[in-house]
Short mmCIF file of C-alpha atoms and ligand atoms in Angstrom, two decimals:
data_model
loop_
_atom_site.label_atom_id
_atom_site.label_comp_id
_atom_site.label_asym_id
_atom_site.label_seq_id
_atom_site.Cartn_x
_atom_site.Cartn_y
_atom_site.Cartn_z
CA UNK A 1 1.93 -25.58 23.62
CA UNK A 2 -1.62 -24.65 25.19
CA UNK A 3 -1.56 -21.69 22.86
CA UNK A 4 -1.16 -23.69 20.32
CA UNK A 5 -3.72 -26.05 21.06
CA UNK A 6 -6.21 -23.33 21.39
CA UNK A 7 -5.27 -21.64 17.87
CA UNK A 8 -4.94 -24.68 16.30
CA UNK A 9 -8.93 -25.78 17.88
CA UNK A 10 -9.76 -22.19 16.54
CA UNK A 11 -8.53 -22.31 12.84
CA UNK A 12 -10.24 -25.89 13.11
CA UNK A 13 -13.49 -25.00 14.27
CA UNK A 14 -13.80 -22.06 11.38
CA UNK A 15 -12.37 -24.53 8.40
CA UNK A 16 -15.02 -26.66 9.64
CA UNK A 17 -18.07 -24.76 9.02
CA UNK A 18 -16.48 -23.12 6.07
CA UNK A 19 -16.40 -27.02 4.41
CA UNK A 20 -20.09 -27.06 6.32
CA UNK A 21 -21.54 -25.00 3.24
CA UNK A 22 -21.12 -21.79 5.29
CA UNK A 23 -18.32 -19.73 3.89
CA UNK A 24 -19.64 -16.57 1.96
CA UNK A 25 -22.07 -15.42 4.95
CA UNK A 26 -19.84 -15.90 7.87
CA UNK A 27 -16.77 -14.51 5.85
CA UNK A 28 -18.47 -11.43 4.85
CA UNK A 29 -19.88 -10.87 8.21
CA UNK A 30 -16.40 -10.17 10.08
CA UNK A 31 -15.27 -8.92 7.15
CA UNK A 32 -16.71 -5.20 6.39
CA UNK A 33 -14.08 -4.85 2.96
CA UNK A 34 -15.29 -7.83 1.32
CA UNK A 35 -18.99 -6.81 2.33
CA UNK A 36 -18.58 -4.00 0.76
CA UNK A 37 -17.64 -5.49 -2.18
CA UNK A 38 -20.05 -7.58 -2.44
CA UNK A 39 -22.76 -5.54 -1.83
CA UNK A 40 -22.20 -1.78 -3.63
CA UNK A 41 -24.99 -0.23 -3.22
CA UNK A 42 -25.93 2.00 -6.55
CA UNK A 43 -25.68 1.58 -10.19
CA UNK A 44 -24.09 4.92 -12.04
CA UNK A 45 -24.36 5.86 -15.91
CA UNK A 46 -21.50 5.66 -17.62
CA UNK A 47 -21.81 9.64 -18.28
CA UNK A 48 -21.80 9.62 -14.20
CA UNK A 49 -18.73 8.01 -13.48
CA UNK A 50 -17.09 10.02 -16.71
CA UNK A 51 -17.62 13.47 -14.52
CA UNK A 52 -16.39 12.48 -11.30
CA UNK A 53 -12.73 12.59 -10.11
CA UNK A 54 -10.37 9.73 -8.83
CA UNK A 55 -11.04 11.77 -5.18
CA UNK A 56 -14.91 11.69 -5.75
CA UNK A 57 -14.44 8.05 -6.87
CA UNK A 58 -12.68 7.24 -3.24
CA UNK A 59 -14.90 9.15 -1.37
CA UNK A 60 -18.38 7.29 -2.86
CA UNK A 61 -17.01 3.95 -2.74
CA UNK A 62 -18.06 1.86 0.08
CA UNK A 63 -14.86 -0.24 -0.17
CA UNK A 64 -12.66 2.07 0.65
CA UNK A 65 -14.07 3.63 3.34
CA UNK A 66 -14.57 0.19 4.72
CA UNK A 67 -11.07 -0.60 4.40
CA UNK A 68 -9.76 2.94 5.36
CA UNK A 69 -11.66 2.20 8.66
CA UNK A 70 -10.53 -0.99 9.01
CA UNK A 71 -6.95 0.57 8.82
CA UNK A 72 -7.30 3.40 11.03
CA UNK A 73 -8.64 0.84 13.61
CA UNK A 74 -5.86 -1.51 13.02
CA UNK A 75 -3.72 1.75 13.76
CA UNK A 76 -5.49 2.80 16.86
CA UNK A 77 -4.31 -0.62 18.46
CA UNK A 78 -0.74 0.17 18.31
CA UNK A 79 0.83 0.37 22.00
CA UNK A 80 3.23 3.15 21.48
CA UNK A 81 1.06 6.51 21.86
CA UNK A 82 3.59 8.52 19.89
CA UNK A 83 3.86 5.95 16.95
CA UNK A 84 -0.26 5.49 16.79
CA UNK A 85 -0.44 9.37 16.73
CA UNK A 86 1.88 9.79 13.88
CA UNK A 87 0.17 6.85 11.73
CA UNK A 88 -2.76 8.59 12.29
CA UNK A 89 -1.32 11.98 11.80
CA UNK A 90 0.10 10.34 8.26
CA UNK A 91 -3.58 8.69 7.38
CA UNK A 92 -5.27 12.13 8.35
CA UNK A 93 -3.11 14.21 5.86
CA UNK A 94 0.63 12.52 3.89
CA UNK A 95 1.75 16.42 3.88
CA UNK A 96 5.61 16.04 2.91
CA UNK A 97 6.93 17.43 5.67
CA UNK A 98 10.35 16.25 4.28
CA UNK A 99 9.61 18.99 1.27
CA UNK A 100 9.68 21.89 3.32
CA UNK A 101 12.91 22.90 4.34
CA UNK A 102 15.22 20.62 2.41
CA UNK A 103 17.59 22.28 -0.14
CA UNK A 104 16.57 19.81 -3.00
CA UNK A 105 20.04 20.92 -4.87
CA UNK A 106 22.26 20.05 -2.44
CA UNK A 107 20.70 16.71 -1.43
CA UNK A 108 20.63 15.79 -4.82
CA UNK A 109 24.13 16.24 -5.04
CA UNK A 110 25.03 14.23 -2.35
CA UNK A 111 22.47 11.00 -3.34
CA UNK A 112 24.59 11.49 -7.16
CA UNK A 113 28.16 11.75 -5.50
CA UNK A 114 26.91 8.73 -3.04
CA UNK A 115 25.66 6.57 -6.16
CA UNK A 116 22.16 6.91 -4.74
CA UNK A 117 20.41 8.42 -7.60
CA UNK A 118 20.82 8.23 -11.59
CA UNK A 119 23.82 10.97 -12.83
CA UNK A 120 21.39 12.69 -15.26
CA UNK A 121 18.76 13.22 -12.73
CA UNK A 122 17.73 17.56 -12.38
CA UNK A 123 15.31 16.98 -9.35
CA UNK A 124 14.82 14.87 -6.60
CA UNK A 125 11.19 15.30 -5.41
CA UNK A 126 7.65 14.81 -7.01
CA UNK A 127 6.15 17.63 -7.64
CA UNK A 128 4.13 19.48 -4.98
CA UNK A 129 1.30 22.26 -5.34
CA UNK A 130 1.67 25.22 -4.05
CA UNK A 131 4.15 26.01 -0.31
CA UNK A 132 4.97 22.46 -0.01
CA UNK A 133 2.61 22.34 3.03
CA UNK A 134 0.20 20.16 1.64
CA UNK A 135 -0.27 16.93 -0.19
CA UNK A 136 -1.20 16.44 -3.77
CA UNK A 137 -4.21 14.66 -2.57
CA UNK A 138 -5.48 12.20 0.90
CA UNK A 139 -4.16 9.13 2.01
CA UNK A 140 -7.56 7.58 0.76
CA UNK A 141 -7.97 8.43 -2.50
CA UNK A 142 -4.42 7.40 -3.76
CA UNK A 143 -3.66 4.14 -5.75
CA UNK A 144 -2.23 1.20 -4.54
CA UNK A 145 0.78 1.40 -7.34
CA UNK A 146 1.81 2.66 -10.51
CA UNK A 147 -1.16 1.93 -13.47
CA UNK A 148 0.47 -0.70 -14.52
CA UNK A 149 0.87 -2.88 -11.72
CA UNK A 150 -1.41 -3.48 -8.00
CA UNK A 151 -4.67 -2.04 -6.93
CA UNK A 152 -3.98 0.88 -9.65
CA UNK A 153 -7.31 2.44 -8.91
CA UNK A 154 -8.49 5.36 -6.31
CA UNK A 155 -7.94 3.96 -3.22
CA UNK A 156 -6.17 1.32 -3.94
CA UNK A 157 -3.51 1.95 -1.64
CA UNK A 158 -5.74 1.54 1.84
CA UNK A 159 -6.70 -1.66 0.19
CA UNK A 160 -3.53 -2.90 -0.40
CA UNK A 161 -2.28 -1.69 3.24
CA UNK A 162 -5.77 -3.21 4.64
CA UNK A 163 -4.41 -6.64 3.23
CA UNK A 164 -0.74 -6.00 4.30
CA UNK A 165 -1.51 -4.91 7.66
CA UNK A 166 -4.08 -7.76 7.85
CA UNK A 167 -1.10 -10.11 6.73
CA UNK A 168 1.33 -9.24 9.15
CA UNK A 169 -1.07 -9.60 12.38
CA UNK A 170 -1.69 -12.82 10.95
CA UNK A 171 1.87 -13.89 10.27
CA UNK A 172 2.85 -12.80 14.22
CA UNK A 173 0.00 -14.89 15.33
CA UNK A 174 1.69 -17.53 13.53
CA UNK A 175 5.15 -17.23 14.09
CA UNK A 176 3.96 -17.11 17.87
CA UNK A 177 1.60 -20.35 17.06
CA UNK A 178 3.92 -22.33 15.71
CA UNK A 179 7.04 -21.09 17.52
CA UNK A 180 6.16 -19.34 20.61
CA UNK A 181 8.37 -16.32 18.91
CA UNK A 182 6.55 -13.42 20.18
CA UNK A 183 7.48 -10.14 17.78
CA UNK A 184 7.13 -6.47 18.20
CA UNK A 185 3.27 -6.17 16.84
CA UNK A 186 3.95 -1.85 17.38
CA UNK A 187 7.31 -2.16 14.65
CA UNK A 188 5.69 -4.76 12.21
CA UNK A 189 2.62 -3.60 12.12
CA UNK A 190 3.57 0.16 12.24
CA UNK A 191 6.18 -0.21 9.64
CA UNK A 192 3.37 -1.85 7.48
CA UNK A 193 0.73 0.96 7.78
CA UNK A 194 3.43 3.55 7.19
CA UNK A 195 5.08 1.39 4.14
CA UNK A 196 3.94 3.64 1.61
CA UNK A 197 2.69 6.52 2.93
CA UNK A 198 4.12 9.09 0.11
CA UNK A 199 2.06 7.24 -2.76
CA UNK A 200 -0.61 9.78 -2.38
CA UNK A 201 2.56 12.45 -3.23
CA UNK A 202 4.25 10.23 -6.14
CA UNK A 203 1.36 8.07 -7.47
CA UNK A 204 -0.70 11.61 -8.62
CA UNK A 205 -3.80 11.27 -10.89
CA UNK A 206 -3.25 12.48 -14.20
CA UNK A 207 -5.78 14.60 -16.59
CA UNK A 208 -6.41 10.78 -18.59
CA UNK A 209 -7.07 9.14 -15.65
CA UNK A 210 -4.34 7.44 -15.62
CA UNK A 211 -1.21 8.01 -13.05
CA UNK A 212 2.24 10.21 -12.90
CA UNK A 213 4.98 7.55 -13.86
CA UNK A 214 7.82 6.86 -11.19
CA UNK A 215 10.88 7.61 -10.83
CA UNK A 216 13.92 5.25 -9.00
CA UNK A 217 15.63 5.85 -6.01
CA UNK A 218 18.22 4.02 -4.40
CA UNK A 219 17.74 1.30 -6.99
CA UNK A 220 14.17 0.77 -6.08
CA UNK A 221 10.73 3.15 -6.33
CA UNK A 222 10.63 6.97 -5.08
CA UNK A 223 7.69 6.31 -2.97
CA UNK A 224 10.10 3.85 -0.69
CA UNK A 225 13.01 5.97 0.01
CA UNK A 226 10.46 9.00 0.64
CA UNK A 227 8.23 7.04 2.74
CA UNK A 228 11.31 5.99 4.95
CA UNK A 229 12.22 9.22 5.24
CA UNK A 230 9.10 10.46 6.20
CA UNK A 231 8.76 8.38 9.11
CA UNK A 232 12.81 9.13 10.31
CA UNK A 233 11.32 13.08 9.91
CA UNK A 234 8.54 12.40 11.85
CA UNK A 235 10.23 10.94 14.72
CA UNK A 236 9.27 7.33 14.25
CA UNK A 237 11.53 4.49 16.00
CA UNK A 238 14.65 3.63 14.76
CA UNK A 239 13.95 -0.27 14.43
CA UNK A 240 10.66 0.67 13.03
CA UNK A 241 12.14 2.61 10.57
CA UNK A 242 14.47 -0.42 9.24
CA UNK A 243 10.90 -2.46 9.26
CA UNK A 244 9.73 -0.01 6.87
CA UNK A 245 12.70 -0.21 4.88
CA UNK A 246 12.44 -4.09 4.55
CA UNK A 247 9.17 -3.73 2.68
CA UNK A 248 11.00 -3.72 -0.54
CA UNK A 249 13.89 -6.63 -0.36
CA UNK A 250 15.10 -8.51 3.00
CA UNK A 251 18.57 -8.25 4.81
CA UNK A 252 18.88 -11.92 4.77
CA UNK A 253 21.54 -11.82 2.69
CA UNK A 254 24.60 -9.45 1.78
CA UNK A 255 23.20 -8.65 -1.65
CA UNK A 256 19.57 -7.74 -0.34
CA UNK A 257 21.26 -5.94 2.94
CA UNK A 258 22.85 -3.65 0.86
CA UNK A 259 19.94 -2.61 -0.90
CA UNK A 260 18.16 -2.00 2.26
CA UNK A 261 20.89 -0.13 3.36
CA UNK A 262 20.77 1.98 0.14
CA UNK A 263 17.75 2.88 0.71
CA UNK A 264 18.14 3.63 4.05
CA UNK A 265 21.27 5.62 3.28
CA UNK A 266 18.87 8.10 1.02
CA UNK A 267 16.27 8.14 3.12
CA UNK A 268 18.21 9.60 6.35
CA UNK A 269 20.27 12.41 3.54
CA UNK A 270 16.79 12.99 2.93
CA UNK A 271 15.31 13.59 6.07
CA UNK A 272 18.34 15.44 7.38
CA UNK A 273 19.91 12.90 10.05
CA UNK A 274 23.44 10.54 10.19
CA UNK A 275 22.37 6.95 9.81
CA UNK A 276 24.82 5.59 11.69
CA UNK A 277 24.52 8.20 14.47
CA UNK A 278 20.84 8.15 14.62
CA UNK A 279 20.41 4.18 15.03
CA UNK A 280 19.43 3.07 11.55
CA UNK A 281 22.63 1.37 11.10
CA UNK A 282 26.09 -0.24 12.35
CA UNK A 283 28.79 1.48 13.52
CA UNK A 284 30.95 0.63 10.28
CA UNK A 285 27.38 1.52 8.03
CA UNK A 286 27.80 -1.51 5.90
CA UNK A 287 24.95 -3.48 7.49
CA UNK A 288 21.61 -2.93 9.07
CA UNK A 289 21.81 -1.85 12.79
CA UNK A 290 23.15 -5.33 14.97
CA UNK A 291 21.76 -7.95 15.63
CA UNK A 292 19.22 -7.28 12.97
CA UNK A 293 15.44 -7.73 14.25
CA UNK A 294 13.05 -9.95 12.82
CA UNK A 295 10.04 -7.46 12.63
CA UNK A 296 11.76 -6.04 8.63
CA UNK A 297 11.03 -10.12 7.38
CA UNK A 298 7.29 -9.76 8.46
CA UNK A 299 6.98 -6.20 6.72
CA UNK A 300 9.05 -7.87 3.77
CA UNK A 301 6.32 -11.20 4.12
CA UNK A 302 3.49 -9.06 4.00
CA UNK A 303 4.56 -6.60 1.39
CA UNK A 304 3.71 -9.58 -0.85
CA UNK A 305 0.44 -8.60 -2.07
CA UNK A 306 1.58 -7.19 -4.94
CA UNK A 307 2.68 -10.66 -6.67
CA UNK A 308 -0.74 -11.72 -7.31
CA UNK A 309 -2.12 -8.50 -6.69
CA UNK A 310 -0.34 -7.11 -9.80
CA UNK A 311 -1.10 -9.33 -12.44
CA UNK A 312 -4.92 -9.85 -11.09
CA UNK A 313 -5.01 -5.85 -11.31
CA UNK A 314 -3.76 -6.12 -15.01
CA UNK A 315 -6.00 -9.15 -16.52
CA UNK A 316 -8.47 -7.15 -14.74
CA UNK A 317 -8.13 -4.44 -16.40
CA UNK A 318 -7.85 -6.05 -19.80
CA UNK A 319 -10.90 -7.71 -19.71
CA UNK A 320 -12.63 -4.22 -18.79
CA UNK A 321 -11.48 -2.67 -21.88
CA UNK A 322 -12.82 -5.31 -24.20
CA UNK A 323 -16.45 -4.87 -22.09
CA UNK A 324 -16.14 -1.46 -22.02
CA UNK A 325 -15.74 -1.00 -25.73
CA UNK A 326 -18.38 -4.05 -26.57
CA UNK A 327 -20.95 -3.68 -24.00
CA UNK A 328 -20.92 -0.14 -23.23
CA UNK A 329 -19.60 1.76 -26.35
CA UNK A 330 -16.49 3.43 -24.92
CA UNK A 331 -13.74 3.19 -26.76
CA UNK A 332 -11.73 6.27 -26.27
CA UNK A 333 -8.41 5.65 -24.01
CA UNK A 334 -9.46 8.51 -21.13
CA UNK A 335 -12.58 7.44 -20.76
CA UNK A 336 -11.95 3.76 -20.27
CA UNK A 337 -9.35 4.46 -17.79
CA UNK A 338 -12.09 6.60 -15.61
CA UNK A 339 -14.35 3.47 -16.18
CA UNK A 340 -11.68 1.35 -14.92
CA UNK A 341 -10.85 3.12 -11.97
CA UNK A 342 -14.58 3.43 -11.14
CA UNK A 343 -15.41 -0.31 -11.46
CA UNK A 344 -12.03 -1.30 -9.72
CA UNK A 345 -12.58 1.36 -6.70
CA UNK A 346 -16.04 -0.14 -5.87
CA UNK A 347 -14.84 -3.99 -6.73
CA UNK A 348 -11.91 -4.06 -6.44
CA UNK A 349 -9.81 -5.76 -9.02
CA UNK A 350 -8.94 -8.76 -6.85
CA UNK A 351 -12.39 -10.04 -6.24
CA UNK A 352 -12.91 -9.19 -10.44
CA UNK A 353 -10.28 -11.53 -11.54
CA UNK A 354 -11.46 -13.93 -8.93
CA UNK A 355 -14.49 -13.89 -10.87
CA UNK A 356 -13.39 -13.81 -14.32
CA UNK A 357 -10.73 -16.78 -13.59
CA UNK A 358 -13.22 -19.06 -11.42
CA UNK A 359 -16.71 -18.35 -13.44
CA UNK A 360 -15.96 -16.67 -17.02
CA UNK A 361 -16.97 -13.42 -18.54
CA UNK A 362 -20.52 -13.33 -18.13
CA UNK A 363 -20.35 -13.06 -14.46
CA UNK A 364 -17.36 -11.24 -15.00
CA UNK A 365 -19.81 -9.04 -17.26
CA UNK A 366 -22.48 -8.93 -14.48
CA UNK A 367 -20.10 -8.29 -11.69
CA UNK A 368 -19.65 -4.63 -13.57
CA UNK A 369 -22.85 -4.09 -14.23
CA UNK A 370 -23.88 -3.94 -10.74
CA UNK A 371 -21.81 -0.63 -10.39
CA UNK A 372 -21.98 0.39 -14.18
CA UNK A 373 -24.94 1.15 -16.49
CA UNK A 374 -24.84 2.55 -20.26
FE1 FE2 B 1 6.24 0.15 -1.59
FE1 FE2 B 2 3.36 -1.90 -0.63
#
């Protein structure tokens, strides 16, 4: 109860001098993402931006490397030294290191024979460059999702985790708040920051700017059931593992379980181990490892992002093509979709559609031109 009083006297105090007339200052000064967003600090030509790759677009823009700092810091706080070293490891370079020794044939086979992959399916993995030692590009300068749905823009995908991660501290503050339920920060948080760690390896920039199209696994993306495996290959926790694997539907009930435990299922062919045996599930494999933990609901909570982040990313975009073709004579499909990814990367399309749907397309309008000149 005293914590509660004292969170509860927090949250007040801060609502309070947000109604004060204070918001925008004393938000943006704890916050160094939406600073950064707010404040970009050059104005490129349009025949700039055209030149420069979706990895030159991460690297220049001040609000990802905000927010990739922001998540390598939220990493370093993990307790467990051998889980903050691999989520660092992962963050430092997503090599595959599930790639390199599997025999793709035969593990295809089994996911078809085990209904875990579509029949007419001739490969299992993204492609890879070269030895299979390296990954198609870093952590940082990935997208946050396929280009049709959230934070589809270079770096999009430390923004999204930045928000995810930042969602599921809050959420155990809360749970604690409200119900003195104290959770395991190190699997909720760690299964958030190493949700989707293989997007930089299946979300790959194309030659139009736009990105490589996904395929399914286990009834859900590629980039789930690879990023599961990933972790099991890496050594990470068994009930952190299952966190991860919550990200994309909720063992709450038997329908949703058995997704989960599809994907789970793939993941551990995949990364060469026996779910059962190694811990990932029950005895009789039908359900989630028992009593199933709570820390898979907060990944799950967090995950959530995506439902307004999607559509905002998609209006978004809309309303830069129009612009882009009326106010700054680009018309051709490549080109826009570097435009777009340049304008998103250094706005972000959250705080864009924020703008568009609260004060209208001029300050939409102005909002780009801050970052984007003819
Ligand atoms: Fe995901
Ligand atoms: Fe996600």
């Amino acid at each position: 109860m005293q914590d509660l009083h004292l969170v509860t006297r927090r949250h007040f105090f801060r609502s309070a001098a947000l109604a004060a007339g204070a918001p925008f200052a004393a938000a943006i000064a704890s916050n160094p993402v939406l600073a950064a967003a707010a404040n970009p600090d050059r104005t490129l030509r349009v025949a700039d931006v055209l030149s420069m790759t979706p990895v030159d677009m991460a690297r220049e823009s001040r609000v990802v490397s905000a927010a990739r700092t922001w998540l390598e810091g939220c990493a370093k706080r993990l307790n467990d030294a051998k889980l903050r070293q691999i989520v660092l490891d992962v963050m430092a370079d997503p090599v595959p290191t599930v790639a390199v020794a599997l025999d793709e044939a035969a593990c295809l086979e089994t996911l078809r024979t085990e209904g875990l992959i579509d029949k007419s399916r001739k490969t299992l993995l993204p492609p890879l460059p070269g030895d299979k030692r390296s990954a198609p590009q870093p952590y940082w300068s990935a997208p946050g999702s396929g280009y049709s749905s959230h934070h589809a823009y270079p770096g999009g995908l430390v923004t999204h985790c930045a928000l995810n991660a930042a969602s599921a501290e809050k959420l155990l503050e809360n749970y604690e708040a409200v119900f003195g339920l104290k959770l395991d920060r190190d699997a909720a948080v760690g299964a958030e920051l190493l949700h989707d760690l293989h997007k930089p390896w299946v979300l790959q920039w194309l030659e139009d700017g736009s990105i490589r199209a996904e395929a399914q696994l286990a009834k859900t993306g590629e980039h789930h059931v690879l990023s599961i495996a990933e972790s099991m290959k890496r050594g990470v926790a068994p009930h952190i593992c299952v966190a991860q694997a919550c990200a994309h539907e909720h063992p709450g009930t038997p329908a949703g379980e058995a997704f989960v435990v599809g994907f789970i299922r793939a993941a551990a062919r995949i990364a060469g181990l026996d779910p059962i045996k190694a811990g990932f599930l029950a005895e009789d494999g039908k359900t989630l490892a028992l009593p199933r933990r709570m820390e898979g609901f907060v990944v799950h909570l967090a995950d959530h992002d995506f439902v307004v982040a999607g559509p905002a990313c998609q209006w978004s975009a809309a309303a830069l093509s129009t612009l882009f073709a009326d106010k700054y004579g680009v018309k051709e499909r490549a080109a826009q979709n570097k435009l777009r990814n340049y304008v998103l990367a250094n706005l972000t399309a959250m705080r864009l559609y924020g703008t568009l749907s609260s004060k209208g397309e001029k300050a939409f309008a102005d909002e780009v031109a801050r970052v984007l000149k003819a």
